[in-house]
Coordinates of C-alpha atoms and ligand atoms in Angstrom, one line a residue:
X5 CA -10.0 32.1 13.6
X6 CA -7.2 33.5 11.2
X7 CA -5.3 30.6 9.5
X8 CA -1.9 31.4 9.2
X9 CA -1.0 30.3 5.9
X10 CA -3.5 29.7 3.0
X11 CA -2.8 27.9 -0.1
X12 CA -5.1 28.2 -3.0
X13 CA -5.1 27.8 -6.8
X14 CA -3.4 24.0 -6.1
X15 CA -4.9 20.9 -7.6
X16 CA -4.8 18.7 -3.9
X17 CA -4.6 15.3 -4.5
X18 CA -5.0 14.1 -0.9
X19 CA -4.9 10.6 -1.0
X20 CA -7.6 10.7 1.6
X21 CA -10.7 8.5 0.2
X22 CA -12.9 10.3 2.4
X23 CA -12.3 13.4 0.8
X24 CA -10.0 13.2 -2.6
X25 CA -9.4 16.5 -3.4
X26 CA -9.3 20.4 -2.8
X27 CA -8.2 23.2 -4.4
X28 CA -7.0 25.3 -1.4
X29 CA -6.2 24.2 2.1
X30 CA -6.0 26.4 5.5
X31 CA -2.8 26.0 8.0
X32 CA -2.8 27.0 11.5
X33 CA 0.1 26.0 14.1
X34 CA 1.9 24.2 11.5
X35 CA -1.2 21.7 10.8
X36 CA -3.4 21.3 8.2
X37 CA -7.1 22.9 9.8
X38 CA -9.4 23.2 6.7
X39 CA -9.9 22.3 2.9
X40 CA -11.8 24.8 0.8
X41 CA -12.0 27.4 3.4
X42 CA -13.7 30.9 3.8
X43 CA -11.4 31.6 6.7
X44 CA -9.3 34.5 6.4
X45 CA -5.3 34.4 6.6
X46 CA -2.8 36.6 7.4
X47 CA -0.8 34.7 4.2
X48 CA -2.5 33.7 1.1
X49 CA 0.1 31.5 -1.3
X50 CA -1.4 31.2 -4.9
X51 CA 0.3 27.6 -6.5
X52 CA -0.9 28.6 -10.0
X53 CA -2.5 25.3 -10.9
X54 CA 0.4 23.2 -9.3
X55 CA -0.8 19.8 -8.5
X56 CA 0.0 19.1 -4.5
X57 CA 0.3 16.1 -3.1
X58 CA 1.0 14.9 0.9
X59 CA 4.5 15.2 1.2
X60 CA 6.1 12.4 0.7
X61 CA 8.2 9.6 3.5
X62 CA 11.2 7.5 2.1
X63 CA 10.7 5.1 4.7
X64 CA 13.9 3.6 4.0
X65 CA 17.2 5.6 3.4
X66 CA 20.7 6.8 4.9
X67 CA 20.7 10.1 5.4
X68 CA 24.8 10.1 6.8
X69 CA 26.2 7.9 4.3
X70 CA 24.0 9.7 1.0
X71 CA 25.8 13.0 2.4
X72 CA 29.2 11.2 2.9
X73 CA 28.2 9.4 -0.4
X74 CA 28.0 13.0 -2.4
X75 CA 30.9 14.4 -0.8
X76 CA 33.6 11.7 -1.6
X77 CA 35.2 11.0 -4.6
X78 CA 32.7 9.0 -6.6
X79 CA 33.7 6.0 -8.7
X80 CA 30.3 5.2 -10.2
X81 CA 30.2 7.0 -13.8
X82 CA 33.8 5.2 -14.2
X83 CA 33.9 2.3 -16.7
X84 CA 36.8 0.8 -16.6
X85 CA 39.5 -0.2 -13.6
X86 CA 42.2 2.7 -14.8
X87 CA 39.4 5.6 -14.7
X88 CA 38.6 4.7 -10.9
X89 CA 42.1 4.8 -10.1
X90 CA 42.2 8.2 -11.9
X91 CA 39.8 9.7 -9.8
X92 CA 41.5 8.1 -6.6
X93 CA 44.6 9.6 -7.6
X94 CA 42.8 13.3 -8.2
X95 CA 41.3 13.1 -4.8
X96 CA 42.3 14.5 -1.5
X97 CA 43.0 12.3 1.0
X98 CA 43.8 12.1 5.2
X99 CA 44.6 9.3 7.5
X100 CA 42.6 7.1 4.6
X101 CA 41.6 7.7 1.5
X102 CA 37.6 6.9 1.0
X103 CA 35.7 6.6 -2.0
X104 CA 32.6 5.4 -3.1
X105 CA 30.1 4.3 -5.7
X106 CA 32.0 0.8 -6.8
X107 CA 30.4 -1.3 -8.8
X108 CA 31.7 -4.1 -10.4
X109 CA 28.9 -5.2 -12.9
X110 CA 29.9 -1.8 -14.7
X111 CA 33.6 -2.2 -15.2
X112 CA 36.3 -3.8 -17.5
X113 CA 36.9 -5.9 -14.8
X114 CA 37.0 -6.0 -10.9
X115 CA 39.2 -3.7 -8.7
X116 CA 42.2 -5.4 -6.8
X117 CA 44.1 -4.7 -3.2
X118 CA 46.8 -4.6 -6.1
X119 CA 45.4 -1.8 -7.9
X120 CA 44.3 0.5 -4.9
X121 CA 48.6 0.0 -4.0
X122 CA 49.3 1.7 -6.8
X123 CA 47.5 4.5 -5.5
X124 CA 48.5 4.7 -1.9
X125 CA 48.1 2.9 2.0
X126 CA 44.7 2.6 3.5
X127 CA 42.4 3.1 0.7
X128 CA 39.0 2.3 1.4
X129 CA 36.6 2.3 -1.8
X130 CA 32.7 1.6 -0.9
X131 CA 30.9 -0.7 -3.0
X132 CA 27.5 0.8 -4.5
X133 CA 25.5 -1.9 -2.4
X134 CA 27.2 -0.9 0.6
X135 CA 27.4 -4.1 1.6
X136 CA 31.2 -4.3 0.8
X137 CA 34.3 -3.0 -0.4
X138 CA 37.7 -3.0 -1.6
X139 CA 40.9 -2.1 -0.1
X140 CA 44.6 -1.4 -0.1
X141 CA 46.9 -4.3 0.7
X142 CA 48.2 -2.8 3.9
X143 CA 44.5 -2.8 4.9
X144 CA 44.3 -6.5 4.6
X145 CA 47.4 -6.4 6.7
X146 CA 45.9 -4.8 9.1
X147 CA 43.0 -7.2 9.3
X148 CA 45.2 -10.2 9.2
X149 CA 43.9 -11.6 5.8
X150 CA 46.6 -10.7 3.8
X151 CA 45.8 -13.6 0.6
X152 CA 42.7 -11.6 0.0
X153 CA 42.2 -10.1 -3.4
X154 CA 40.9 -7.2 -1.2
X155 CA 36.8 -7.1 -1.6
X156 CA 35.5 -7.8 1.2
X157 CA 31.6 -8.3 2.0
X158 CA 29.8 -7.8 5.2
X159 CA 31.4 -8.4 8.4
X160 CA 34.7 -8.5 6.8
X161 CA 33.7 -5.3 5.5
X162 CA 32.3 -4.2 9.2
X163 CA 36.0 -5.3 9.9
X164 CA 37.6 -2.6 8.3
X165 CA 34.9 -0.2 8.9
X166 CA 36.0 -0.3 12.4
X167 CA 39.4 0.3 11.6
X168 CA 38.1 4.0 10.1
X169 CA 35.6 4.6 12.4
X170 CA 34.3 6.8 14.7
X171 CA 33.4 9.9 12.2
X172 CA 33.4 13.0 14.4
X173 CA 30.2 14.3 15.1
X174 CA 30.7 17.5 13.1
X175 CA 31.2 15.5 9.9
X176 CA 28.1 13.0 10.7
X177 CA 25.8 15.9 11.1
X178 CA 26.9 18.0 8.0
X179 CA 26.2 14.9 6.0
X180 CA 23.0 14.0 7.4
X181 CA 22.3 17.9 6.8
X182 CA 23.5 17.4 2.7
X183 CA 21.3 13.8 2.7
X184 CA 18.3 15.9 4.3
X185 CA 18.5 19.1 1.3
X186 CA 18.7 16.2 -1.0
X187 CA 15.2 14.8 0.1
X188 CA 13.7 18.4 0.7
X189 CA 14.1 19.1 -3.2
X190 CA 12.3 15.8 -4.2
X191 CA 9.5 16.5 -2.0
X192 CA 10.4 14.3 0.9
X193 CA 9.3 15.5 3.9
X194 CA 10.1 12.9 6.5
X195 CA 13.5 10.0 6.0
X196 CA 13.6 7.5 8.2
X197 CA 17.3 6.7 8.6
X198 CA 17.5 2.8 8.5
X199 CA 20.1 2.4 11.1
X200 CA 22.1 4.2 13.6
X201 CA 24.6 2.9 15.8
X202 CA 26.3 -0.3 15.5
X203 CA 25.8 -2.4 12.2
X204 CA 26.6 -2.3 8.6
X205 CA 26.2 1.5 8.3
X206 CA 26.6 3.1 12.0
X207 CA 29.4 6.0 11.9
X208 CA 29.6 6.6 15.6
X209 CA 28.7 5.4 19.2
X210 CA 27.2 8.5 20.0
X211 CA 25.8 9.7 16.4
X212 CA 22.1 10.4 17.3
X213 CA 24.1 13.5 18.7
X214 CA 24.6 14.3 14.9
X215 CA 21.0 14.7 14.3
X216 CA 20.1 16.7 17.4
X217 CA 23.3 19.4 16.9
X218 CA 20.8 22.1 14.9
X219 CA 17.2 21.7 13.1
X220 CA 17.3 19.8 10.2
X221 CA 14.8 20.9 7.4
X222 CA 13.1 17.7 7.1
X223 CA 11.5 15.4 10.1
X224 CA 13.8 12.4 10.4
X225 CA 12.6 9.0 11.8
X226 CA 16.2 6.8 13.3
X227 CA 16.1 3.3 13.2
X228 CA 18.4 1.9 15.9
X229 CA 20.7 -0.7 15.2
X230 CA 19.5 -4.3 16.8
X231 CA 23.5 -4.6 18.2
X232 CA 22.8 -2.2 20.4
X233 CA 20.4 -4.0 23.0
X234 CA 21.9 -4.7 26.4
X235 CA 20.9 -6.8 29.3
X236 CA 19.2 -4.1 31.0
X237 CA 18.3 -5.7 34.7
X238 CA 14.8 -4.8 34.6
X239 CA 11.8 -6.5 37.1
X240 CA 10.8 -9.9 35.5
X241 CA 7.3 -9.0 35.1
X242 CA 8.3 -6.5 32.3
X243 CA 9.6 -9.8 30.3
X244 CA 12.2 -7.7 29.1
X245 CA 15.8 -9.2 28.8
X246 CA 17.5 -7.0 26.4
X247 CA 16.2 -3.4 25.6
X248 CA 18.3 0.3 25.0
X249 CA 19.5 1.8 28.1
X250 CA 16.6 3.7 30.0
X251 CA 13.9 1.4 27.9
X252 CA 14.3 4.0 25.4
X253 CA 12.4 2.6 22.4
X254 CA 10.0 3.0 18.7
X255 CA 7.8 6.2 19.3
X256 CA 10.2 8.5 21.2
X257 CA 10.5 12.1 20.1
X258 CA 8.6 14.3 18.2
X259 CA 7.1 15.0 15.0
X260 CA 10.7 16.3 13.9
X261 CA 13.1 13.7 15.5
X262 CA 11.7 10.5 16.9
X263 CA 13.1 7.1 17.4
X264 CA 11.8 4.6 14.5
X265 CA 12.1 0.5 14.8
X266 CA 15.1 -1.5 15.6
X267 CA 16.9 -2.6 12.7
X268 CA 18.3 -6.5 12.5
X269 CA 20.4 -7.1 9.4
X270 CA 20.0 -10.5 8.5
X271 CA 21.3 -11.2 4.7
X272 CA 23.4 -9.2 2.2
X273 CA 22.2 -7.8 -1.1
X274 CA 21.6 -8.8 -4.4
X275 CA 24.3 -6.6 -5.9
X276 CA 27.2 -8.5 -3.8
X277 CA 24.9 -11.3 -4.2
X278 CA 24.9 -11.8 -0.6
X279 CA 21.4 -12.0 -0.3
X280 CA 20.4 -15.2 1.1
X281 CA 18.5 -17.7 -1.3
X282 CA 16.9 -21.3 -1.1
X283 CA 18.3 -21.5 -4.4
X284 CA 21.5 -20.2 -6.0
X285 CA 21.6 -17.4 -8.0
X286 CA 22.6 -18.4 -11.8
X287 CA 26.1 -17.3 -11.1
X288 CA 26.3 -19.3 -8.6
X289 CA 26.4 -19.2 -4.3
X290 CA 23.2 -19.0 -2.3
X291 CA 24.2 -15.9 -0.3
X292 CA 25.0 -15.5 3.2
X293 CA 23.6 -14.4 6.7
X294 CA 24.7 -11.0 8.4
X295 CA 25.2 -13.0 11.4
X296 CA 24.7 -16.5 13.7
X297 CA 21.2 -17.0 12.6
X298 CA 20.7 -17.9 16.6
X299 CA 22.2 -14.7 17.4
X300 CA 19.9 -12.9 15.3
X301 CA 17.1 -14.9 16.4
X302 CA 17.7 -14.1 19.8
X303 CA 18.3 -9.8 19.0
X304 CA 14.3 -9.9 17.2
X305 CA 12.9 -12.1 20.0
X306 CA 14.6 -9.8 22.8
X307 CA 13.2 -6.3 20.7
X308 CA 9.8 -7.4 20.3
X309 CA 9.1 -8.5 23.7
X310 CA 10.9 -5.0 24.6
X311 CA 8.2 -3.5 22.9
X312 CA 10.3 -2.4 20.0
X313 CA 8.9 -2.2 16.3
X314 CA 11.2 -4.7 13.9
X315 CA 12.7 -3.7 11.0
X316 CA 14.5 -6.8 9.7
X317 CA 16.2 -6.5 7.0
X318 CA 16.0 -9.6 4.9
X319 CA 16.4 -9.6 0.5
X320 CA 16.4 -13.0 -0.5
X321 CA 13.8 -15.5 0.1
X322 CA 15.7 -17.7 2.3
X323 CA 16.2 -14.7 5.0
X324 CA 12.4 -13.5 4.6
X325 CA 11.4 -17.5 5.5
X326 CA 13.9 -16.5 8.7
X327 CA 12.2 -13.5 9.3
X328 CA 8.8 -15.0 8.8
X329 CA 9.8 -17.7 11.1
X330 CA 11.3 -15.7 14.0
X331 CA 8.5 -12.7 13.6
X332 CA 5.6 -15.4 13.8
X333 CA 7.5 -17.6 17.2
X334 CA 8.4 -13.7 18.8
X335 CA 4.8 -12.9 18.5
X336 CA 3.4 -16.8 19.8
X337 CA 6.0 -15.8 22.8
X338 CA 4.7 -12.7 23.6
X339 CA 1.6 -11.3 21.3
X340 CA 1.8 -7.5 20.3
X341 CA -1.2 -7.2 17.7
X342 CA -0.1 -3.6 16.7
X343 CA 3.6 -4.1 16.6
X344 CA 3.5 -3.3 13.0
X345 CA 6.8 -5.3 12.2
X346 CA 8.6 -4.3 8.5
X347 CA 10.7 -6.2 6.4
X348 CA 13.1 -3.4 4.7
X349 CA 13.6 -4.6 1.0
X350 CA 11.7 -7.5 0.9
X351 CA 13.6 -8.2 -2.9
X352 CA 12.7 -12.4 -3.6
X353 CA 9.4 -13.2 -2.2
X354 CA 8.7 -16.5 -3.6
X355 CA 5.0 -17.1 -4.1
X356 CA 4.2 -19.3 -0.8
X357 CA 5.5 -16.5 1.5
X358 CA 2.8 -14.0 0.2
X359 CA -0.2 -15.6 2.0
X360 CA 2.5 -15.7 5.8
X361 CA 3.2 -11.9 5.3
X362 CA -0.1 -10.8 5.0
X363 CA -1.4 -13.0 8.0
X364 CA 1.7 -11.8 10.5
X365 CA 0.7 -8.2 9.4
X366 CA 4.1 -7.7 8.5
X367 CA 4.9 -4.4 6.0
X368 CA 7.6 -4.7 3.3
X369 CA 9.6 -1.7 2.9
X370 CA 10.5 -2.0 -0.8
X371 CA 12.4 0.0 -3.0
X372 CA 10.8 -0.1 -6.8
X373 CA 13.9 1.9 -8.3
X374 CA 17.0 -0.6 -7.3
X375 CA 14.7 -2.7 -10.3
X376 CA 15.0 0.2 -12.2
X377 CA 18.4 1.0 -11.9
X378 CA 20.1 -2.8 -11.5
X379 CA 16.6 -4.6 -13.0
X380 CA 19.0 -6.4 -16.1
X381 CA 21.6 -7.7 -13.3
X382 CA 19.1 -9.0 -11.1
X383 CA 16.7 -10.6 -13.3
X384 CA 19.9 -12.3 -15.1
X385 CA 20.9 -13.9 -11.4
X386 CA 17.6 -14.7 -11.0
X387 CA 17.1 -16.6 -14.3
X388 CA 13.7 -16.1 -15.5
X389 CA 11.4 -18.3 -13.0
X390 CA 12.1 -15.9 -9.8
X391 CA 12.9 -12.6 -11.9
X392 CA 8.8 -12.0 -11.7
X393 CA 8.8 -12.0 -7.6
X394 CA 11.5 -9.2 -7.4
X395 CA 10.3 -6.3 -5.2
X396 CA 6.6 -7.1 -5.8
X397 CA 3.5 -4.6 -5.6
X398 CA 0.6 -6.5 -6.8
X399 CA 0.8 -9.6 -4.6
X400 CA 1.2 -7.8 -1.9
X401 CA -1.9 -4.8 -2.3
X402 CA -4.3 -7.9 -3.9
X403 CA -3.6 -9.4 0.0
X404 CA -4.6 -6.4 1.9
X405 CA -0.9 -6.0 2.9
X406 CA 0.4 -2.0 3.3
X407 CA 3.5 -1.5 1.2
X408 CA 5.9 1.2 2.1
X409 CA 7.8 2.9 -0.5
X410 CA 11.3 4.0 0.2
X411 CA 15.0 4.4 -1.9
X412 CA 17.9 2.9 0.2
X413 CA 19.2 5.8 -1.2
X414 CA 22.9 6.2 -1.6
X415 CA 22.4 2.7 -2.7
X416 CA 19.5 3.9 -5.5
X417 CA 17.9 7.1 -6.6
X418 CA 16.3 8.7 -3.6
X419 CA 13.9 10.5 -6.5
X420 CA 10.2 9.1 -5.0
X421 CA 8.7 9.4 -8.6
X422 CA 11.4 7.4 -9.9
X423 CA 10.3 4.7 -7.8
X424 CA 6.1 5.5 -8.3
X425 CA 7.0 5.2 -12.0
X426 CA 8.6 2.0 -11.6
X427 CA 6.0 0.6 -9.6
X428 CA 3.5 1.4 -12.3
X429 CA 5.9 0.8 -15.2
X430 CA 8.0 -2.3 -14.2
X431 CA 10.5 -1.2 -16.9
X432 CA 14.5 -0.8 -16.3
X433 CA 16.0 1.5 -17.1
X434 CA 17.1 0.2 -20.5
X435 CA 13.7 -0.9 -20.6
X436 CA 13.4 -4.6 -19.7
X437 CA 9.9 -5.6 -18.5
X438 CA 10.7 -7.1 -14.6
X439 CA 7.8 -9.1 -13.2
X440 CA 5.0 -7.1 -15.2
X441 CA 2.5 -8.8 -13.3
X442 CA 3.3 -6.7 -9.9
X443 CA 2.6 -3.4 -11.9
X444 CA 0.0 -1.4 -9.6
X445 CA -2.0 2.0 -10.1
X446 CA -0.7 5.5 -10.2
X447 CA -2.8 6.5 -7.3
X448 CA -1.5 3.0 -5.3
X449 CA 1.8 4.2 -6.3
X450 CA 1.8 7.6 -4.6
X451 CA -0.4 6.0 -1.5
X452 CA 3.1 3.2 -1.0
X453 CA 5.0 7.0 -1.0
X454 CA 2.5 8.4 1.6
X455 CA 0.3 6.3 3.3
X456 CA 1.7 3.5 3.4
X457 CA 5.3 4.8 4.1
X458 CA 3.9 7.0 7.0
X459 CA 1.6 3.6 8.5
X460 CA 5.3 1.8 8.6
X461 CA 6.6 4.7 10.5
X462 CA 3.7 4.8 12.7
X463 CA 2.8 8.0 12.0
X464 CA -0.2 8.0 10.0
X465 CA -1.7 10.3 12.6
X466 CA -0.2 13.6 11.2
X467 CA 1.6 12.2 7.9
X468 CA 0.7 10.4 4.4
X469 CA -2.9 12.9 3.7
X470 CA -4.0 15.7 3.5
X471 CA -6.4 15.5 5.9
X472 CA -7.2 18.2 8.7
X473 CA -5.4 17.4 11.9
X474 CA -2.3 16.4 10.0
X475 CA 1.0 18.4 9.6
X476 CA 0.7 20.7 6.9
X477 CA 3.3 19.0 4.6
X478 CA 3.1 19.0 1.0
X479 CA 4.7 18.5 -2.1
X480 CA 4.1 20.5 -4.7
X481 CA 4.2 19.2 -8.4
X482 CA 4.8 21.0 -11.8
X483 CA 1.9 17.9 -13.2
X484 CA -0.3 15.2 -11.8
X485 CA 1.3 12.3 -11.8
X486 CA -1.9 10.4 -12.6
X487 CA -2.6 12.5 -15.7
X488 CA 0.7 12.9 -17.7
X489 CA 2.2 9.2 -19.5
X490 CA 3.7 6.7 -17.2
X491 CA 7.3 7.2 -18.7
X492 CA 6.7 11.5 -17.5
X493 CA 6.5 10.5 -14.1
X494 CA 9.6 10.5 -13.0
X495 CA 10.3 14.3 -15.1
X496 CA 8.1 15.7 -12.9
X497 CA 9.2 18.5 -11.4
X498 CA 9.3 19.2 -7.5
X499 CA 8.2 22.9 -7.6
X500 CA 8.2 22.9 -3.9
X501 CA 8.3 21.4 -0.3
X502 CA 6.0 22.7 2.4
X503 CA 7.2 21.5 5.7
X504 CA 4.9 22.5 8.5
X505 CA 3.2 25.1 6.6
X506 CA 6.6 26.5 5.7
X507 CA 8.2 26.5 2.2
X508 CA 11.1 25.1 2.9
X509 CA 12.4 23.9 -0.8
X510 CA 10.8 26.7 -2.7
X511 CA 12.5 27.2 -5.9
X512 CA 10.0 28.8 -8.1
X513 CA 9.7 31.4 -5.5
X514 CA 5.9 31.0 -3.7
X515 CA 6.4 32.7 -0.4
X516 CA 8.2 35.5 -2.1
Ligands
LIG808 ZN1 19.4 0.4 3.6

């Protein structure tokens, strides 16, 4: 056999703890065939020393909206109310003006339908959570709630998304194409879009078109949006009442495009403090539902026994006791051992939900850097009793349960070593501690980013290892990030991404 590609001279941390590490590996067909190999290849890649690790999966993040996101104005290094409106006035503009970035916590004070007036009609400015917004008066108008000071959160914010929407598919699919180069030079190798369609986020009824229009350079998992089940008429023995049309469901495609789990909103977030909570936040409120709690009951109990993988995403502790509750009565209806159900964020687990998790299997899909980034603002509306069960690692490994790393990136960094850092670290950024107690390994860090991200995809057969059989995906690393100091990890640089034994991101030149 002639390989096609080898790599040598690498440090390969494979995160497989059958076999640990390498220094060169053989590829063949796009797969990873052999580690320390004699086999001839018709391509022998030197990496200089460069440490290599299994590419890595953000299990969680919006490719569309982080390519929209970098592509309209931005309002999120402004610090006062008359620098946004500066940039809105600098901008170009059609039917409506969008902008995004918007957060409130960081300004003089909050923007007003009054201010966005001043700038023009139908001006539509994303909040960084992206769970609401703020518009222009004559949008209010438009939705009939003219007294409002014009933010609006969740489904007064689907309201006026509606009102802009569809995108054309030209437009959804360049910016899934700038979200996807973004993840290719941080080493990402597959995104799993958390939610197309309907929803909070969807951009167009037909938008999957958008990701099949021309290759993208990364593999890309889509999460379908639980408002798009429909009574489907199928034979009552199938026990299904609700599915997509044609059964389509989790696990079609390929390794480059597949369909992921169906996504249920059920809360806000913590940034429009919106997530639901047993108790209030210190500022007061106790958050709200997405939806009718019976209507979203119904959506998860309909998917699972469709044979759909959930993805229910739930951030405060009163919506993971309703995801706990509905995931343990779908499963008592109709038993799916494997189903492999995830709870995206998973932000306020409160100690007496730890031990349920783990016992319904269920995987939280976290995102360590929103604690980094907002880690002062959350722990402050917390107050300091809950601040320690924000976005937990710990708890969760010490009970056998798999974490998934991800970003929710436009929403944080998408930067995976940000987020290993912080799992490690448990530092903000202006370096509050935040529930050091949760802090995990290094080497548990990168496995959330790999392993565990790909087992929450269901894809651990070819992803999250490098392990013979496996797509021959890589990241390559100017350090280790178990050697250099905790507060390095996140300055590491990407030197680059191997996608199927090619070097797609490959800045420092390697398959010249
Ligand atoms: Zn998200």
């Amino acid at each position: 056999m002639i390989l096609d590609l080898k790599l040598t001279g690498g440090r390969f941390v494979t995160l497989d703890p059958d076999r640990p590490s390498a220094s060169s590996v053989g590829v063949w067909g796009g797969r990873i065939v052999a580690l320390d190999t004699d086999l001839p290849a018709r391509r022998v890649v030197d990496l200089g020393g460069a440490t290599v690790l299994p590419g890595f999966i953000d299990a969680h993040t919006h490719l569309a909206w982080a390519g929209r996101a970098s592509r309209v104005p931005d309002v999120s290094r402004c610090r006062t109310v008359a620098e946004v409106l500066e940039v809105l006035r600098a901008a170009p503009r059609g039917t409506w003006l969008e902008a995004a970035g918007y957060d409130h916590r960081v300004l003089d004070r909050p923007l007003t339908a009054r201010d966005l007036d001043s700038v023009g009609s139908r001006v539509y400015v994303q909040d960084v959570s992206g769970h609401a917004c703020v518009v222009s008066s004559d949008v209010l108008g438009l939705l009939g709630v003219p007294s409002s000071d014009g933010f609006l959160a969740e489904s007064a914010q689907t309201a006026v998304r509606a009102l802009i929407l569809p995108y054309p598919v030209a437009d959804i699919a360049s910016d899934v194409r700038l979200g996807a180069e973004q993840c290719l030079r941080e080493g990402v190798v597959l995104a799993a879009e958390a939610g197309v369609g309907a929803g909070l986020i969807g951009s167009s009824p037909i938008e999957v078109a958008a990701y099949q229009r021309e290759p993208l350079p990364i593999r890309v998992q889509l999460m379908v949006s639980a408002m798009e089940l429909r009574e489907v008429g199928a034979h009552p023995a199938d026990g299904v009442r609700r599915a997509l049309p044609l059964g389509i469901r989790t696990g079609l495609g390929s390794d480059w495009l597949s369909i992921g789990a169906l996504k249920l909103w059920t809360d806000g977030g913590m940034i429009a403090r919106t997530a639901a909570l047993t108790q209030p936040y210190t500022v007061g409120g106790v958050g709200q539902w997405q939806d009718d709690p019976a209507v979203m009951r119904a959506a998860l109990l309909d998917g699972h026994a469709a044979g759909w993988q959930l993805a229910v995403h739930a951030i405060g502790d009163r919506a993971i006791d309703f995801a706990l509750d509905v995931v343990e009565e779908a499963q008592r209806l109709v038993p799916r051992p494997g189903a492999r159900h995830r709870i995206e964020h998973c932000g306020l687990v409160r100690p007496d939900q730890l031990d349920r998790i783990a016992s319904l299997g269920l995987i939280p899909v976290v995102q360590p850097a929103f604690l980094w980034a907002y880690g002062d603002d959350y722990a402050e509306i917390m107050g300091p009793e809950r601040a320690p069960w924000l976005y937990r690692g710990r708890s969760f490994l010490e009970r056998g349960i798999v974490v998934a790393g991800s970003s929710d990136r436009p929403v944080a960094d998408g930067n995976p070593l940000r987020g290993i850092r912080f799992m490690v670290e448990r530092r903000s950024r202006t370096g509050l501690a935040v529930g050091s107690g949760e802090a995990v390994s290094v080497t548990e860090a990168l496995a959330a980013y790999t392993r565990g991200a790909a087992h929450a995809c269901g894809v651990e057969g070819v992803l999250g290892s490098i392990t013979p059989g496996k797509l021959a995906d890589f990241a390559v690393l100017d350090g280790d990030p178990r050697e250099v100091s905790v507060e390095r990890i996140s300055e590491i640089a990407v030197l680059a991404t191997v996608v199927g034994g090619e070097f797609r991101h490959d800045p420092a030149g390697f398959a010249d």
